[in-house]
mmCIF file of C-alpha atoms in Angstrom:
data_model
loop_
_atom_site.group_PDB
_atom_site.id
_atom_site.type_symbol
_atom_site.label_atom_id
_atom_site.label_comp_id
_atom_site.label_asym_id
_atom_site.label_seq_id
_atom_site.Cartn_x
_atom_site.Cartn_y
_atom_site.Cartn_z
ATOM 1 C CA MET F 1 21.048 -4.013 20.823
ATOM 2 C CA SER F 2 20.744 -0.462 19.332
ATOM 3 C CA ILE F 3 18.042 0.139 16.415
ATOM 4 C CA LYS F 4 19.512 0.484 12.783
ATOM 5 C CA LEU F 5 16.363 -0.248 10.492
ATOM 6 C CA VAL F 6 13.009 1.332 10.599
ATOM 7 C CA THR F 7 10.338 -0.257 8.268
ATOM 8 C CA LEU F 8 7.117 1.642 7.556
ATOM 9 C CA ASP F 9 3.741 0.671 6.279
ATOM 10 C CA LEU F 10 2.603 3.388 3.716
ATOM 11 C CA ASP F 11 -1.339 3.686 3.228
ATOM 12 C CA ASN F 12 -3.166 5.138 6.274
ATOM 13 C CA THR F 13 0.045 5.274 8.102
ATOM 14 C CA LEU F 14 1.959 7.979 5.884
ATOM 15 C CA TRP F 15 -1.355 9.309 4.140
ATOM 16 C CA GLU F 16 -5.250 8.659 3.985
ATOM 17 C CA THR F 17 -5.764 5.997 1.258
ATOM 18 C CA ASP F 18 -9.505 5.699 0.699
ATOM 19 C CA PRO F 19 -10.413 9.196 -0.850
ATOM 20 C CA VAL F 20 -7.121 8.757 -3.482
ATOM 21 C CA ILE F 21 -8.667 5.418 -4.305
ATOM 22 C CA VAL F 22 -12.175 6.693 -5.177
ATOM 23 C CA LYS F 23 -10.514 9.522 -7.214
ATOM 24 C CA ALA F 24 -8.120 7.152 -9.026
ATOM 25 C CA GLU F 25 -10.919 4.782 -9.872
ATOM 26 C CA LYS F 26 -13.021 7.667 -11.398
ATOM 27 C CA ALA F 27 -10.162 8.937 -13.268
ATOM 28 C CA CYS F 28 -9.762 5.247 -14.842
ATOM 29 C CA HIS F 29 -13.357 5.042 -15.664
ATOM 30 C CA ASP F 30 -13.595 8.726 -17.073
ATOM 31 C CA TRP F 31 -10.751 7.614 -19.593
ATOM 32 C CA ILE F 32 -12.420 4.566 -20.297
ATOM 33 C CA VAL F 33 -15.657 6.749 -21.191
ATOM 34 C CA ALA F 34 -13.680 9.128 -23.285
ATOM 35 C CA ASN F 35 -11.469 6.097 -24.975
ATOM 36 C CA VAL F 36 -13.526 3.019 -25.206
ATOM 37 C CA PRO F 37 -16.856 4.238 -24.928
ATOM 38 C CA GLN F 38 -18.404 1.043 -25.887
ATOM 39 C CA ALA F 39 -16.666 -0.790 -22.687
ATOM 40 C CA ALA F 40 -18.333 2.229 -20.444
ATOM 41 C CA GLU F 41 -21.933 0.952 -21.842
ATOM 42 C CA PHE F 42 -21.270 -2.273 -20.043
ATOM 43 C CA TYR F 43 -19.853 -1.021 -16.795
ATOM 44 C CA THR F 44 -20.796 2.205 -14.757
ATOM 45 C CA LEU F 45 -18.048 3.147 -12.313
ATOM 46 C CA GLU F 46 -19.930 0.991 -9.555
ATOM 47 C CA ALA F 47 -20.390 -1.731 -11.680
ATOM 48 C CA LEU F 48 -16.607 -1.650 -12.507
ATOM 49 C CA ARG F 49 -15.492 -1.727 -8.893
ATOM 50 C CA GLN F 50 -18.068 -4.517 -8.312
ATOM 51 C CA TYR F 51 -16.554 -6.625 -11.156
ATOM 52 C CA LYS F 52 -13.074 -6.184 -9.695
ATOM 53 C CA ASN F 53 -14.330 -7.856 -6.456
ATOM 54 C CA ASP F 54 -15.854 -10.576 -8.370
ATOM 55 C CA ILE F 55 -12.641 -11.251 -10.179
ATOM 56 C CA ALA F 56 -10.922 -11.255 -6.957
ATOM 57 C CA GLU F 57 -13.189 -13.725 -5.622
ATOM 58 C CA CYS F 58 -12.797 -15.871 -8.694
ATOM 59 C CA PHE F 59 -8.921 -15.570 -8.735
ATOM 60 C CA PRO F 60 -7.975 -15.792 -5.398
ATOM 61 C CA GLN F 61 -4.203 -16.015 -6.559
ATOM 62 C CA LEU F 62 -4.845 -12.245 -7.682
ATOM 63 C CA ARG F 63 -6.609 -10.858 -4.639
ATOM 64 C CA ASP F 64 -2.941 -9.629 -3.019
ATOM 65 C CA LYS F 65 -1.658 -8.550 -6.300
ATOM 66 C CA VAL F 66 -3.382 -5.481 -6.372
ATOM 67 C CA SER F 67 -1.646 -4.015 -10.041
ATOM 68 C CA ALA F 68 -2.335 -7.288 -11.751
ATOM 69 C CA LEU F 69 -5.602 -7.555 -10.311
ATOM 70 C CA ARG F 70 -6.721 -3.969 -11.921
ATOM 71 C CA LEU F 71 -4.856 -4.830 -14.995
ATOM 72 C CA GLU F 72 -6.872 -8.528 -15.336
ATOM 73 C CA VAL F 73 -10.049 -6.670 -14.658
ATOM 74 C CA LEU F 74 -9.588 -3.996 -17.647
ATOM 75 C CA ARG F 75 -8.370 -6.617 -19.948
ATOM 76 C CA ARG F 76 -11.537 -8.380 -19.536
ATOM 77 C CA VAL F 77 -13.695 -5.706 -19.580
ATOM 78 C CA PHE F 78 -12.211 -4.628 -22.956
ATOM 79 C CA LEU F 79 -12.315 -8.037 -24.205
ATOM 80 C CA GLN F 80 -16.030 -7.914 -23.524
ATOM 81 C CA ALA F 81 -16.216 -4.483 -25.645
ATOM 82 C CA GLY F 82 -14.755 -6.343 -28.516
ATOM 83 C CA ILE F 83 -11.143 -5.735 -27.904
ATOM 84 C CA SER F 84 -8.859 -8.463 -27.574
ATOM 85 C CA GLY F 85 -5.389 -9.432 -27.975
ATOM 86 C CA ASP F 86 -2.449 -6.904 -27.983
ATOM 87 C CA GLU F 87 -4.818 -4.134 -28.569
ATOM 88 C CA GLY F 88 -6.992 -5.249 -25.321
ATOM 89 C CA ARG F 89 -3.819 -5.578 -23.242
ATOM 90 C CA GLU F 90 -2.560 -2.118 -24.441
ATOM 91 C CA LYS F 91 -5.674 -0.479 -23.628
ATOM 92 C CA ALA F 92 -5.596 -1.996 -20.279
ATOM 93 C CA GLN F 93 -2.259 -0.889 -19.336
ATOM 94 C CA GLN F 94 -3.260 2.556 -20.636
ATOM 95 C CA ALA F 95 -6.156 2.742 -18.623
ATOM 96 C CA PHE F 96 -4.429 1.348 -15.540
ATOM 97 C CA ASP F 97 -1.469 3.863 -15.885
ATOM 98 C CA VAL F 98 -4.225 6.867 -15.535
ATOM 99 C CA PHE F 99 -5.567 5.086 -12.176
ATOM 100 C CA TYR F 100 -1.880 4.499 -11.033
ATOM 101 C CA LYS F 101 -0.765 8.267 -11.479
ATOM 102 C CA THR F 102 -3.800 9.411 -9.675
ATOM 103 C CA ARG F 103 -3.512 6.868 -7.024
ATOM 104 C CA SER F 104 -0.084 8.132 -6.285
ATOM 105 C CA GLU F 105 -1.332 11.700 -5.790
ATOM 106 C CA VAL F 106 -1.563 11.499 -2.146
ATOM 107 C CA THR F 107 -1.461 14.173 0.677
ATOM 108 C CA LEU F 108 0.974 13.085 3.515
ATOM 109 C CA PHE F 109 -0.418 13.404 6.875
ATOM 110 C CA ASP F 110 0.628 16.359 8.931
ATOM 111 C CA GLY F 111 4.174 15.643 10.444
ATOM 112 C CA ALA F 112 4.788 12.659 8.138
ATOM 113 C CA LEU F 113 7.431 14.474 5.795
ATOM 114 C CA ASP F 114 9.321 16.083 8.582
ATOM 115 C CA ALA F 115 9.428 12.451 10.365
ATOM 116 C CA LEU F 116 11.069 10.810 7.587
ATOM 117 C CA LYS F 117 13.744 13.412 6.765
ATOM 118 C CA THR F 118 14.798 13.377 10.620
ATOM 119 C CA LEU F 119 14.707 9.371 10.794
ATOM 120 C CA LYS F 120 16.812 9.093 7.598
ATOM 121 C CA ASN F 121 19.487 10.874 8.987
ATOM 122 C CA ASP F 122 19.814 7.887 11.627
ATOM 123 C CA TYR F 123 18.573 4.938 10.200
ATOM 124 C CA SER F 124 17.857 2.949 7.175
ATOM 125 C CA LEU F 125 14.158 3.247 6.076
ATOM 126 C CA ILE F 126 12.459 0.623 4.192
ATOM 127 C CA ALA F 127 8.925 0.580 3.040
ATOM 128 C CA ALA F 128 6.665 -2.649 3.607
ATOM 129 C CA THR F 129 3.199 -2.511 2.033
ATOM 130 C CA ASN F 130 0.138 -4.185 1.240
ATOM 131 C CA GLY F 131 -0.501 -1.730 -1.362
ATOM 132 C CA ASN F 132 0.791 -0.545 -4.449
ATOM 133 C CA ALA F 133 1.633 3.120 -3.859
ATOM 134 C CA ASP F 134 4.568 4.503 -5.988
ATOM 135 C CA LEU F 135 7.125 6.518 -3.670
ATOM 136 C CA LYS F 136 8.882 7.966 -6.710
ATOM 137 C CA LEU F 137 5.654 9.221 -8.272
ATOM 138 C CA ILE F 138 4.771 10.444 -4.829
ATOM 139 C CA GLY F 139 8.063 12.185 -4.564
ATOM 140 C CA ILE F 140 9.447 10.494 -1.291
ATOM 141 C CA ASP F 141 11.682 7.713 -2.795
ATOM 142 C CA HIS F 142 14.671 9.449 -1.919
ATOM 143 C CA LEU F 143 14.044 9.038 1.629
ATOM 144 C CA PHE F 144 13.699 5.067 1.651
ATOM 145 C CA ASP F 145 16.502 2.637 1.104
ATOM 146 C CA ALA F 146 14.101 0.095 -0.307
ATOM 147 C CA HIS F 147 10.245 -0.466 -1.047
ATOM 148 C CA PHE F 148 8.725 -3.896 -0.602
ATOM 149 C CA SER F 149 5.227 -4.616 -1.677
ATOM 150 C CA ALA F 150 3.258 -7.766 -0.948
ATOM 151 C CA GLU F 151 2.885 -7.936 -4.839
ATOM 152 C CA GLN F 152 6.712 -8.143 -4.999
ATOM 153 C CA VAL F 153 7.346 -10.569 -2.374
ATOM 154 C CA GLY F 154 4.103 -13.070 -2.949
ATOM 155 C CA ALA F 155 2.472 -12.358 0.286
ATOM 156 C CA PRO F 156 0.558 -9.956 2.283
ATOM 157 C CA LYS F 157 1.242 -8.727 5.749
ATOM 158 C CA PRO F 158 0.372 -10.258 8.458
ATOM 159 C CA GLN F 159 2.501 -13.135 6.763
ATOM 160 C CA ALA F 160 6.232 -12.598 7.379
ATOM 161 C CA ASP F 161 7.528 -12.279 3.902
ATOM 162 C CA LEU F 162 7.681 -8.468 3.785
ATOM 163 C CA PHE F 163 9.652 -8.228 7.015
ATOM 164 C CA GLU F 164 11.795 -10.673 6.351
ATOM 165 C CA ALA F 165 12.533 -9.185 2.939
ATOM 166 C CA ALA F 166 13.231 -5.838 4.834
ATOM 167 C CA LEU F 167 15.495 -7.454 7.314
ATOM 168 C CA ALA F 168 17.474 -9.379 4.729
ATOM 169 C CA HIS F 169 17.804 -6.346 2.669
ATOM 170 C CA ALA F 170 19.252 -4.429 5.514
ATOM 171 C CA GLY F 171 21.095 -7.083 6.962
ATOM 172 C CA VAL F 172 19.810 -6.602 10.611
ATOM 173 C CA ASN F 173 18.319 -8.845 13.128
ATOM 174 C CA PRO F 174 14.699 -8.267 14.064
ATOM 175 C CA GLU F 175 15.791 -6.711 17.745
ATOM 176 C CA GLU F 176 17.566 -4.248 15.475
ATOM 177 C CA CYS F 177 14.246 -2.976 13.789
ATOM 178 C CA ILE F 178 11.200 -1.100 14.519
ATOM 179 C CA HIS F 179 8.003 -1.293 12.533
ATOM 180 C CA ILE F 180 5.492 1.654 12.197
ATOM 181 C CA GLY F 181 2.155 1.095 10.979
ATOM 182 C CA ASP F 182 -1.517 1.521 11.191
ATOM 183 C CA HIS F 183 -3.112 -1.853 11.111
ATOM 184 C CA GLN F 184 -3.297 -3.562 14.340
ATOM 185 C CA GLU F 185 -2.856 -7.193 13.074
ATOM 186 C CA GLN F 186 -1.016 -6.537 9.684
ATOM 187 C CA ASP F 187 1.442 -4.304 11.292
ATOM 188 C CA ILE F 188 1.811 -4.459 14.801
ATOM 189 C CA VAL F 189 0.811 -8.177 15.841
ATOM 190 C CA ALA F 190 2.712 -9.473 12.575
ATOM 191 C CA ALA F 191 5.924 -7.460 13.309
ATOM 192 C CA LYS F 192 6.048 -8.497 16.878
ATOM 193 C CA ARG F 193 5.640 -12.288 16.154
ATOM 194 C CA LEU F 194 9.121 -11.677 14.828
ATOM 195 C CA GLY F 195 10.478 -9.906 17.467
ATOM 196 C CA ILE F 196 10.396 -6.363 15.934
ATOM 197 C CA LYS F 197 9.902 -3.349 18.191
ATOM 198 C CA THR F 198 6.502 -1.571 16.989
ATOM 199 C CA ILE F 199 5.059 1.840 16.823
ATOM 200 C CA TRP F 200 1.060 1.980 16.147
ATOM 201 C CA VAL F 201 -0.032 4.934 14.416
ATOM 202 C CA ASN F 202 -3.470 5.573 16.059
ATOM 203 C CA LEU F 203 -4.635 8.613 14.116
ATOM 204 C CA CYS F 204 -8.247 7.712 14.719
ATOM 205 C CA ASP F 205 -7.953 7.403 18.367
ATOM 206 C CA ALA F 206 -9.144 3.669 18.316
ATOM 207 C CA ALA F 207 -9.160 1.202 21.111
ATOM 208 C CA TRP F 208 -6.586 -1.656 20.947
ATOM 209 C CA ALA F 209 -8.396 -4.792 20.130
ATOM 210 C CA GLU F 210 -5.568 -7.453 19.675
ATOM 211 C CA GLN F 211 -5.212 -9.930 22.645
ATOM 212 C CA GLU F 212 -1.793 -11.457 21.357
ATOM 213 C CA CYS F 213 0.419 -8.465 22.088
ATOM 214 C CA VAL F 214 0.583 -4.417 22.491
ATOM 215 C CA PRO F 215 2.731 -2.215 20.699
ATOM 216 C CA ASP F 216 5.723 -0.889 22.230
ATOM 217 C CA GLN F 217 4.645 2.493 21.453
ATOM 218 C CA GLU F 218 1.688 4.520 20.226
ATOM 219 C CA ILE F 219 1.250 7.915 18.675
ATOM 220 C CA THR F 220 -1.695 9.766 17.479
ATOM 221 C CA HIS F 221 0.033 12.246 15.489
ATOM 222 C CA LEU F 222 2.846 11.784 13.402
ATOM 223 C CA SER F 223 4.659 14.564 14.977
ATOM 224 C CA GLN F 224 5.337 12.152 17.915
ATOM 225 C CA LEU F 225 6.925 9.645 15.698
ATOM 226 C CA VAL F 226 10.619 10.654 16.028
ATOM 227 C CA SER F 227 10.298 10.564 19.850
ATOM 228 C CA ALA F 228 8.761 7.347 19.892
ATOM 229 C CA VAL F 229 11.613 5.658 17.777
ATOM 230 C CA ALA F 230 13.809 7.519 20.143
ATOM 231 C CA ALA F 231 12.232 5.938 23.004
ATOM 232 C CA LEU F 232 12.809 2.617 21.729
ATOM 233 C CA GLN F 233 16.428 3.091 20.797
#
């Protein structure tokens, strides 16, 4: 059965994520300092990060809703600073918008853009991510037929919901799909459980640690991606 669909993880598969999040959190906190200084008196940048972790622990239903979690944290911060109701929600949205714009200022790994353009010629491409990256802001939305996030479908990888949403959207069977990702459990093991072929993006030259299965292909640079897909076709 030929391959018709390629699904891709985003964070740490197509770009490095941690430095972008650090930069985005600082931009958000800088906005708070400039626009709601009384809130900044309660929370330094590091304290704000810790508060987000605390809220995620207290409200596990928000843990995988990464945008909703940050908005709720900001709303509570401004409430503590004496800004409530519609004004507090508006300020929270403004601060989050600053975070989100900066969070989408990513630098694609070498070879990523060329690989996406080439694969787009032959396959349906769908993003399947636990994160909240904005493909339109990044400037690559035109290369994807759809984009499903854990927040959107209601469950994160390694649960099956994201993969099932992509398969249903494309109207294909698992055997007609390849999933590409960096995370051993969330991407490779989870996709293999459904019968989806897998390509492990191992840019750090890590050892494979999962016992349940192994990836069908492994690449150490995204310039190898097109040939790895072709090998599974």
